Coordinates of C-alpha atoms in Angstrom, one line a residue:
M1 CA 12.5 -10.6 15.0
I2 CA 11.0 -9.6 11.6
L3 CA 10.7 -12.1 8.8
V4 CA 10.4 -10.7 5.2
Y5 CA 10.1 -12.2 1.7
D6 CA 10.3 -10.8 -1.8
I7 CA 8.8 -12.8 -4.7
G8 CA 11.0 -12.1 -7.7
T9 CA 10.7 -13.4 -11.3
S10 CA 13.9 -15.4 -11.1
L11 CA 14.6 -15.4 -7.3
I12 CA 12.5 -15.6 -4.2
K13 CA 14.4 -14.1 -1.3
G14 CA 13.8 -14.2 2.5
A15 CA 15.5 -12.5 5.4
L16 CA 15.3 -12.4 9.1
F17 CA 16.1 -9.1 10.9
D18 CA 16.3 -8.2 14.6
R19 CA 14.4 -5.2 15.7
D20 CA 17.5 -3.0 15.3
A21 CA 17.7 -3.9 11.5
A22 CA 20.6 -6.3 12.0
L23 CA 20.5 -9.0 9.3
I24 CA 20.3 -12.4 11.1
D25 CA 19.9 -14.6 8.0
H26 CA 19.3 -14.4 4.3
F27 CA 18.4 -17.0 1.8
E28 CA 17.2 -17.1 -1.8
V29 CA 15.7 -19.8 -4.0
P30 CA 15.7 -19.7 -7.9
V31 CA 12.5 -19.9 -9.8
T32 CA 11.7 -19.9 -13.5
L33 CA 9.0 -18.9 -15.9
L34 CA 7.1 -21.6 -17.7
E35 CA 8.1 -22.3 -21.3
N36 CA 5.8 -21.1 -24.0
E37 CA 6.4 -20.8 -27.8
D38 CA 4.2 -17.7 -28.0
P39 CA 6.5 -14.7 -27.4
L40 CA 3.7 -12.7 -25.9
I41 CA 2.9 -15.2 -23.2
H42 CA 4.9 -15.4 -19.9
E43 CA 3.5 -17.4 -17.0
Q44 CA 4.8 -18.7 -13.7
D45 CA 3.6 -21.6 -11.5
P46 CA 2.4 -20.2 -8.2
E47 CA 3.4 -23.5 -6.5
A48 CA 7.0 -22.4 -7.1
W49 CA 6.3 -19.4 -4.8
I50 CA 4.9 -21.6 -2.1
N51 CA 7.7 -24.2 -2.3
A52 CA 10.4 -21.5 -2.3
I53 CA 9.0 -19.8 0.8
K54 CA 8.7 -23.2 2.6
E55 CA 12.4 -23.8 1.7
I56 CA 13.4 -20.4 3.0
N57 CA 11.5 -21.0 6.2
K58 CA 13.3 -24.3 6.8
R59 CA 16.6 -22.5 6.5
I60 CA 15.8 -19.3 8.3
I61 CA 13.9 -20.8 11.3
N62 CA 17.1 -22.7 12.2
S63 CA 18.7 -19.2 12.8
L64 CA 15.8 -18.1 15.0
H65 CA 16.6 -17.1 18.6
G66 CA 13.3 -15.6 19.8
N67 CA 9.9 -15.0 18.4
I68 CA 8.9 -13.7 15.0
D69 CA 7.0 -10.4 15.7
G70 CA 5.8 -9.8 12.1
V71 CA 5.9 -11.0 8.5
V72 CA 6.0 -8.8 5.4
I73 CA 5.9 -9.9 1.8
S74 CA 6.7 -7.9 -1.3
G75 CA 6.8 -9.0 -4.9
N76 CA 6.9 -8.4 -8.6
G77 CA 3.9 -7.1 -10.6
P78 CA 1.6 -6.6 -12.3
T79 CA 1.4 -10.4 -12.1
L80 CA -2.2 -11.7 -11.9
L81 CA -3.4 -15.1 -10.5
P82 CA -7.0 -16.3 -10.5
A83 CA -7.8 -18.4 -7.4
G84 CA -10.9 -20.5 -6.9
V85 CA -13.2 -20.8 -3.9
D86 CA -10.7 -23.3 -2.3
G87 CA -7.9 -20.8 -2.7
K88 CA -6.1 -22.9 -5.2
P89 CA -4.8 -21.4 -8.5
L90 CA -7.0 -21.9 -11.5
T91 CA -4.3 -21.2 -14.1
P92 CA -0.6 -20.3 -13.9
A93 CA 0.1 -16.8 -12.8
I94 CA 0.1 -14.3 -15.7
S95 CA 3.5 -12.6 -15.3
W96 CA 4.2 -8.8 -15.5
M97 CA 6.1 -9.7 -18.7
D98 CA 3.0 -11.0 -20.4
S99 CA 1.7 -8.8 -23.3
R100 CA -1.0 -10.9 -24.8
C101 CA -3.7 -8.4 -23.8
S102 CA -3.2 -5.5 -26.3
A103 CA -6.8 -5.7 -27.6
E104 CA -8.2 -5.7 -24.1
S105 CA -6.0 -2.7 -23.0
D106 CA -7.3 -0.8 -26.1
I107 CA -10.9 -1.3 -25.0
I108 CA -10.1 -0.2 -21.4
K109 CA -8.4 2.9 -22.8
E110 CA -11.5 3.8 -24.6
I111 CA -13.6 3.5 -21.5
T112 CA -11.2 5.3 -19.1
G113 CA -9.5 7.8 -21.4
S114 CA -6.2 6.9 -19.7
Y115 CA -3.3 4.9 -21.0
I116 CA -3.4 1.3 -19.7
D117 CA -0.6 -0.9 -20.8
S118 CA -1.3 -4.5 -21.8
T119 CA 0.9 -5.7 -19.0
F120 CA -1.2 -4.1 -16.2
Y121 CA -3.6 -6.1 -14.0
L122 CA -6.9 -5.2 -15.5
P123 CA -6.3 -6.2 -19.1
K124 CA -5.2 -9.6 -17.9
A125 CA -8.4 -10.1 -15.9
Y126 CA -10.4 -8.8 -18.8
W127 CA -8.6 -11.2 -21.2
L128 CA -9.6 -14.1 -18.9
F129 CA -13.2 -12.9 -18.9
K130 CA -13.2 -12.8 -22.7
H131 CA -11.1 -15.8 -23.7
R132 CA -11.3 -18.1 -20.7
P133 CA -14.8 -17.7 -19.3
D134 CA -14.5 -21.1 -17.7
V135 CA -11.7 -19.8 -15.5
Y136 CA -13.4 -16.4 -14.9
E137 CA -16.6 -18.0 -13.6
K138 CA -14.7 -20.2 -11.2
T139 CA -12.5 -17.3 -9.9
K140 CA -13.2 -16.3 -6.3
Y141 CA -10.4 -13.7 -6.2
F142 CA -7.8 -12.2 -8.5
F143 CA -4.5 -11.8 -6.7
S144 CA -1.0 -10.6 -7.3
C145 CA 1.8 -12.6 -5.9
P146 CA 2.3 -10.9 -2.5
E147 CA -1.4 -10.8 -1.8
Y148 CA -1.8 -14.5 -2.7
I149 CA 0.8 -15.5 -0.1
N150 CA -0.8 -13.1 2.4
F151 CA -4.1 -14.9 1.7
L152 CA -2.7 -18.3 2.2
L153 CA -1.1 -17.2 5.5
T154 CA -4.1 -15.4 7.0
G155 CA -7.2 -16.3 5.0
N156 CA -7.8 -12.6 4.3
A157 CA -8.1 -11.3 0.8
F158 CA -6.9 -7.8 0.1
T159 CA -5.2 -5.9 -2.8
I160 CA -2.3 -3.7 -1.8
L161 CA -2.6 -0.2 -3.3
P162 CA 0.6 1.7 -2.8
G163 CA -1.2 5.1 -3.0
S164 CA -4.4 6.8 -4.2
N165 CA -3.0 7.8 -7.6
F166 CA -2.1 4.2 -8.3
L167 CA -5.8 3.5 -8.8
K168 CA -5.6 4.1 -12.6
Y169 CA -3.1 1.3 -12.9
F170 CA -5.4 -1.1 -10.9
W171 CA -9.2 -0.8 -11.2
S172 CA -12.3 0.9 -9.8
D173 CA -15.9 -0.5 -9.4
D174 CA -17.1 1.9 -12.2
I175 CA -14.5 0.6 -14.6
L176 CA -15.2 -3.1 -13.6
N177 CA -18.9 -2.6 -14.1
G178 CA -18.3 -0.9 -17.4
L179 CA -16.4 -4.0 -18.6
G180 CA -19.0 -6.4 -17.3
L181 CA -16.6 -7.7 -14.6
D182 CA -17.8 -8.5 -11.1
P183 CA -16.1 -6.2 -8.5
G184 CA -16.6 -8.9 -5.9
R185 CA -13.8 -10.9 -7.6
F186 CA -11.3 -8.1 -6.9
P187 CA -10.3 -7.9 -3.2
G188 CA -10.6 -4.5 -1.5
F189 CA -7.6 -2.1 -1.2
I190 CA -5.3 -1.6 1.7
K191 CA -2.2 0.5 2.1
P192 CA 1.4 -0.8 2.6
G193 CA 2.0 -1.1 6.3
S194 CA -1.7 -2.1 7.1
M195 CA -2.4 -5.2 9.1
V196 CA -3.5 -8.1 6.8
G197 CA -4.2 -10.5 9.6
K198 CA -2.5 -13.2 11.6
V199 CA -1.1 -16.5 10.6
T200 CA -3.9 -19.1 10.8
G201 CA -3.7 -22.8 11.5
K202 CA -3.8 -23.5 7.8
G203 CA -1.1 -21.0 7.2
M204 CA 1.0 -22.6 9.9
S205 CA 0.5 -26.1 8.4
L206 CA 1.4 -24.8 4.9
F207 CA 4.5 -22.6 5.7
G208 CA 5.7 -23.9 9.0
L209 CA 5.2 -20.6 10.9
K210 CA 3.6 -20.3 14.3
A211 CA -0.1 -19.3 14.3
G212 CA -0.9 -15.8 15.5
I213 CA 2.1 -14.0 14.0
P214 CA 1.0 -10.6 12.5
V215 CA 1.2 -10.3 8.7
I216 CA 1.7 -6.7 7.5
A217 CA 1.0 -5.6 3.9
G218 CA 4.1 -5.1 1.9
G219 CA 3.7 -4.0 -1.7
P220 CA 5.3 -4.0 -5.1
D221 CA 9.1 -4.7 -5.1
F222 CA 10.0 -1.3 -6.6
V223 CA 8.1 0.5 -3.9
M224 CA 10.0 -1.5 -1.2
S225 CA 13.3 -0.8 -2.9
I226 CA 12.6 2.9 -2.9
L227 CA 12.1 2.7 0.9
G228 CA 15.0 0.3 1.4
T229 CA 17.5 2.4 -0.5
G230 CA 16.4 5.7 1.2
T231 CA 15.2 7.2 -2.1
V232 CA 13.1 9.5 -0.1
S233 CA 14.2 13.0 -1.0
P234 CA 14.0 14.9 -4.4
G235 CA 16.8 14.1 -6.8
R236 CA 17.5 10.7 -5.4
A237 CA 16.8 7.8 -7.8
C238 CA 16.6 4.0 -7.3
D239 CA 17.7 1.6 -10.0
R240 CA 15.8 -1.5 -9.0
A241 CA 17.7 -4.1 -11.1
G242 CA 16.8 -7.7 -11.6
T243 CA 15.0 -9.6 -14.4
S244 CA 13.7 -6.2 -15.4
E245 CA 14.9 -2.7 -14.4
G246 CA 12.9 0.1 -12.7
I247 CA 14.3 3.6 -12.6
N248 CA 12.4 5.5 -9.8
L249 CA 13.1 9.2 -9.2
C250 CA 11.8 11.0 -6.1
S251 CA 10.4 14.4 -7.3
E252 CA 8.5 17.3 -5.8
R253 CA 6.2 17.4 -8.7
M254 CA 4.3 15.1 -11.0
I255 CA 5.1 14.6 -14.6
T256 CA 2.5 14.0 -17.2
D257 CA 4.7 12.7 -20.0
S258 CA 3.1 9.5 -21.3
R259 CA 6.5 7.9 -21.8
L260 CA 6.9 7.7 -18.0
L261 CA 4.8 6.6 -15.1
S262 CA 4.0 9.1 -12.4
F263 CA 3.0 7.7 -9.0
G264 CA 2.5 9.0 -5.5
H265 CA 5.6 8.4 -3.4
I266 CA 5.5 6.2 -0.3
I267 CA 6.5 9.5 1.5
E268 CA 3.5 11.8 1.3
G269 CA 4.0 15.0 -0.5
Y270 CA 6.5 13.6 -3.0
Y271 CA 6.1 11.8 -6.4
N272 CA 7.8 8.8 -7.8
I273 CA 8.6 9.3 -11.5
S274 CA 9.2 5.8 -12.9
G275 CA 10.5 4.2 -16.1
I276 CA 10.3 0.4 -16.2
I277 CA 12.5 -1.5 -18.6
S278 CA 11.3 -5.0 -19.4
T279 CA 14.1 -7.5 -20.0
T280 CA 17.5 -6.3 -18.7
G281 CA 18.8 -9.0 -16.3
K282 CA 16.6 -11.4 -18.3
A283 CA 18.5 -10.6 -21.5
L284 CA 21.8 -11.6 -19.8
E285 CA 20.2 -14.8 -18.4
W286 CA 18.8 -15.6 -21.8
F287 CA 22.1 -15.3 -23.6
K288 CA 23.9 -17.2 -20.9
N289 CA 21.6 -20.1 -21.2
I290 CA 21.4 -20.3 -25.0
T291 CA 25.2 -20.2 -25.3
G292 CA 25.5 -23.3 -23.1
R293 CA 26.7 -21.5 -19.9
E294 CA 23.7 -22.3 -17.7
K295 CA 25.8 -23.6 -14.9
L296 CA 28.5 -21.0 -15.2
D297 CA 28.6 -18.5 -12.3
Y298 CA 27.8 -14.9 -13.3
N299 CA 31.0 -13.7 -11.6
R300 CA 33.0 -15.8 -14.0
I301 CA 31.1 -14.3 -17.0
F302 CA 31.9 -10.8 -15.7
E303 CA 35.6 -11.7 -15.3
D304 CA 35.7 -13.1 -18.8
I305 CA 34.4 -9.8 -20.3
S306 CA 36.3 -7.4 -18.1
G307 CA 38.9 -6.7 -20.7
I308 CA 36.4 -5.8 -23.5
P309 CA 36.6 -2.0 -24.2
A310 CA 33.6 0.3 -24.2
G311 CA 31.5 0.0 -27.3
S312 CA 32.0 -3.8 -27.5
G313 CA 33.8 -3.5 -30.8
K314 CA 31.1 -1.3 -32.3
L315 CA 28.5 -4.0 -31.5
I316 CA 25.0 -2.9 -30.2
F317 CA 22.3 -5.0 -28.6
L318 CA 18.7 -4.1 -28.3
P319 CA 17.2 -5.7 -25.1
Y320 CA 13.6 -5.9 -26.3
L321 CA 13.1 -9.6 -25.7
A322 CA 9.5 -9.3 -24.5
G323 CA 8.5 -6.0 -26.1
E324 CA 9.4 -2.8 -24.2
R325 CA 7.8 -0.6 -21.6
A326 CA 9.4 2.8 -20.8
P327 CA 10.0 4.9 -22.6
I328 CA 8.8 3.5 -26.0
W329 CA 5.8 1.3 -24.8
D330 CA 5.8 -1.1 -27.7
D331 CA 4.6 -4.7 -27.2
N332 CA 6.0 -5.6 -30.6
A333 CA 9.5 -4.3 -30.1
R334 CA 12.0 -7.1 -30.7
G335 CA 15.6 -7.5 -29.6
G336 CA 18.7 -8.1 -31.8
F337 CA 22.4 -7.5 -32.3
I338 CA 23.4 -4.7 -34.7
G339 CA 26.8 -4.6 -36.3
L340 CA 27.7 -8.3 -35.8
T341 CA 30.8 -9.4 -37.7
V342 CA 33.1 -12.3 -37.8
N343 CA 35.5 -10.4 -35.5
H344 CA 32.9 -10.5 -32.7
G345 CA 32.8 -13.4 -30.2
L346 CA 30.9 -14.5 -27.1
N347 CA 32.6 -12.0 -24.9
E348 CA 31.8 -9.0 -27.1
M349 CA 28.2 -10.1 -27.4
T350 CA 27.9 -10.5 -23.7
H351 CA 29.5 -7.1 -23.1
A352 CA 27.1 -5.5 -25.6
I353 CA 24.1 -6.9 -23.6
L354 CA 25.4 -5.2 -20.4
E355 CA 25.9 -1.9 -22.3
S356 CA 22.4 -2.2 -23.7
V357 CA 21.0 -2.0 -20.2
G358 CA 23.1 1.1 -19.5
Y359 CA 21.7 2.8 -22.7
A360 CA 18.1 1.8 -21.8
I361 CA 18.6 3.4 -18.4
R362 CA 20.1 6.5 -20.0
H363 CA 17.1 6.7 -22.4
V364 CA 14.7 6.8 -19.4
I365 CA 16.8 9.3 -17.6
E366 CA 17.0 11.6 -20.6
V367 CA 13.2 11.6 -20.9
M368 CA 12.9 12.4 -17.2
E369 CA 15.3 15.3 -17.5
E370 CA 13.6 16.6 -20.6
N371 CA 10.7 17.2 -18.2
G372 CA 12.7 19.4 -16.0
V373 CA 13.5 17.1 -13.1
S374 CA 17.1 16.5 -12.0
M375 CA 18.7 13.3 -10.9
Q376 CA 21.7 13.5 -8.6
E377 CA 22.5 9.8 -8.2
L378 CA 21.4 6.2 -8.9
R379 CA 21.1 3.9 -5.9
I380 CA 21.4 0.4 -7.4
T381 CA 19.7 -2.6 -5.8
G382 CA 19.0 -6.2 -6.8
S383 CA 21.3 -9.0 -7.8
P384 CA 23.0 -7.1 -10.7
A385 CA 24.1 -4.5 -8.2
R386 CA 26.7 -7.0 -6.9
S387 CA 28.7 -6.6 -10.2
P388 CA 31.2 -3.7 -10.0
L389 CA 31.7 -4.1 -13.8
W390 CA 28.1 -3.6 -14.6
N391 CA 27.8 -0.8 -12.1
Q392 CA 30.7 1.0 -13.8
I393 CA 29.2 0.5 -17.3
K394 CA 26.0 2.1 -16.0
A395 CA 28.0 5.0 -14.5
N396 CA 30.0 5.5 -17.7
I397 CA 26.9 5.5 -20.0
T398 CA 24.5 7.5 -17.8
G399 CA 27.1 9.9 -16.3
K400 CA 25.5 9.5 -12.9
R401 CA 27.1 8.6 -9.6
I402 CA 26.3 5.0 -8.7
M403 CA 25.7 4.1 -5.1
V404 CA 25.5 0.5 -3.9
P405 CA 23.9 -0.3 -0.6
L406 CA 25.4 -2.8 1.9
L407 CA 22.3 -5.0 1.4
T408 CA 21.7 -5.1 -2.3
D409 CA 18.3 -6.8 -1.9
S410 CA 17.0 -3.5 -0.6
E411 CA 13.3 -4.5 -1.0
L412 CA 13.9 -6.7 2.0
L413 CA 15.0 -3.8 4.1
G414 CA 12.0 -1.8 2.8
D415 CA 9.8 -4.7 4.0
F416 CA 11.5 -4.5 7.4
C417 CA 10.8 -0.8 7.7
L418 CA 7.1 -1.4 6.8
A419 CA 6.9 -4.1 9.5
L420 CA 8.0 -1.7 12.2
Y421 CA 5.6 0.9 10.9
G422 CA 2.7 -1.6 10.8
L423 CA 3.5 -2.8 14.3
G424 CA 3.2 0.8 15.5
E425 CA 6.9 1.4 16.4
Y426 CA 6.9 4.5 14.0
D427 CA 4.1 6.8 13.1
N428 CA 5.5 7.6 9.6
L429 CA 7.9 6.3 7.0
A430 CA 9.9 9.5 6.4

């Protein structure tokens, strides 16, 4: 049996698979960001991650018939958490949505000569160094969310680097030294699929898992979704939908357009061309909550707006609720409705939010195709993929064929694949 988790911004998910990839059990726990009046600051309580995983374990272990052979954890990022010598958090985790670090990213750009967005890991650590020296001095290690849970399970501190050309989005000793940061506070790199360690007695006490279970390195949620949706040949693209949206295209060549991110692919020899859109599912959640529909099921909302025609009555929404990443990269971008009249109501406004996500995806795809790469299809994953209405809106606006996997939480299937690879059952991920 393989046990996997994914730490999302609004949901933490867990699943148990048998060795033949049959899904035995699946459970998810909602989590929230901490409230803050500053629109640039977005933080999360890491205790929420721990408590959610404990809750998942209580549910899933009841379904267990046999031993757990391995554990893999993936999660959102770049989210940064400073932990003290006792392994406890020193502050709330600074979310990937957080954009308070523009001044710090500008300084890093001057040193490296490369574009570093304020939401990346290093600007956050540098911000703590400059503005919270009390926290920085007490920091034993800086972690992202999957690595922190790995550390609590095994006692081993590592940073998961998905590939060598991801280094510019993380750090190097030279850059850290140039900023006056101590490289010893940044755990060494390992690749996805590497052995992190085994569950210790402390890990067993905290999470309720047996000591000695191997823990294999997962990685960022979008990388696991690429693997879990089979986005492993040129022309295939994965739309990793959730609180944010990541459009990831498998390509035979790298693109140097600064409006996009170009990574090594988890399959060697290919590249992942990526455009990350900041607040897509978050925009719908925000509007649902501020209009007094917190307890209303999303399916009911989709049913209510199913009769609204394309164009939402000439109403447009801009989904820039926490700035925007690809392709405009503007921390100061702000959202809003355009064209609002007395003839518009709640349903038209909700429909316009769904359409805004389609247009944001189309904007990213157009930039990709301007660079000479082609996209055959969009493999959609994440909770929004469960909505046929939203999938159809995306298909209509982008003009792309939409494919929905049987398991829409495809990052969990990607975690499973990495577990088998890490346990030596396969010698490659292709």
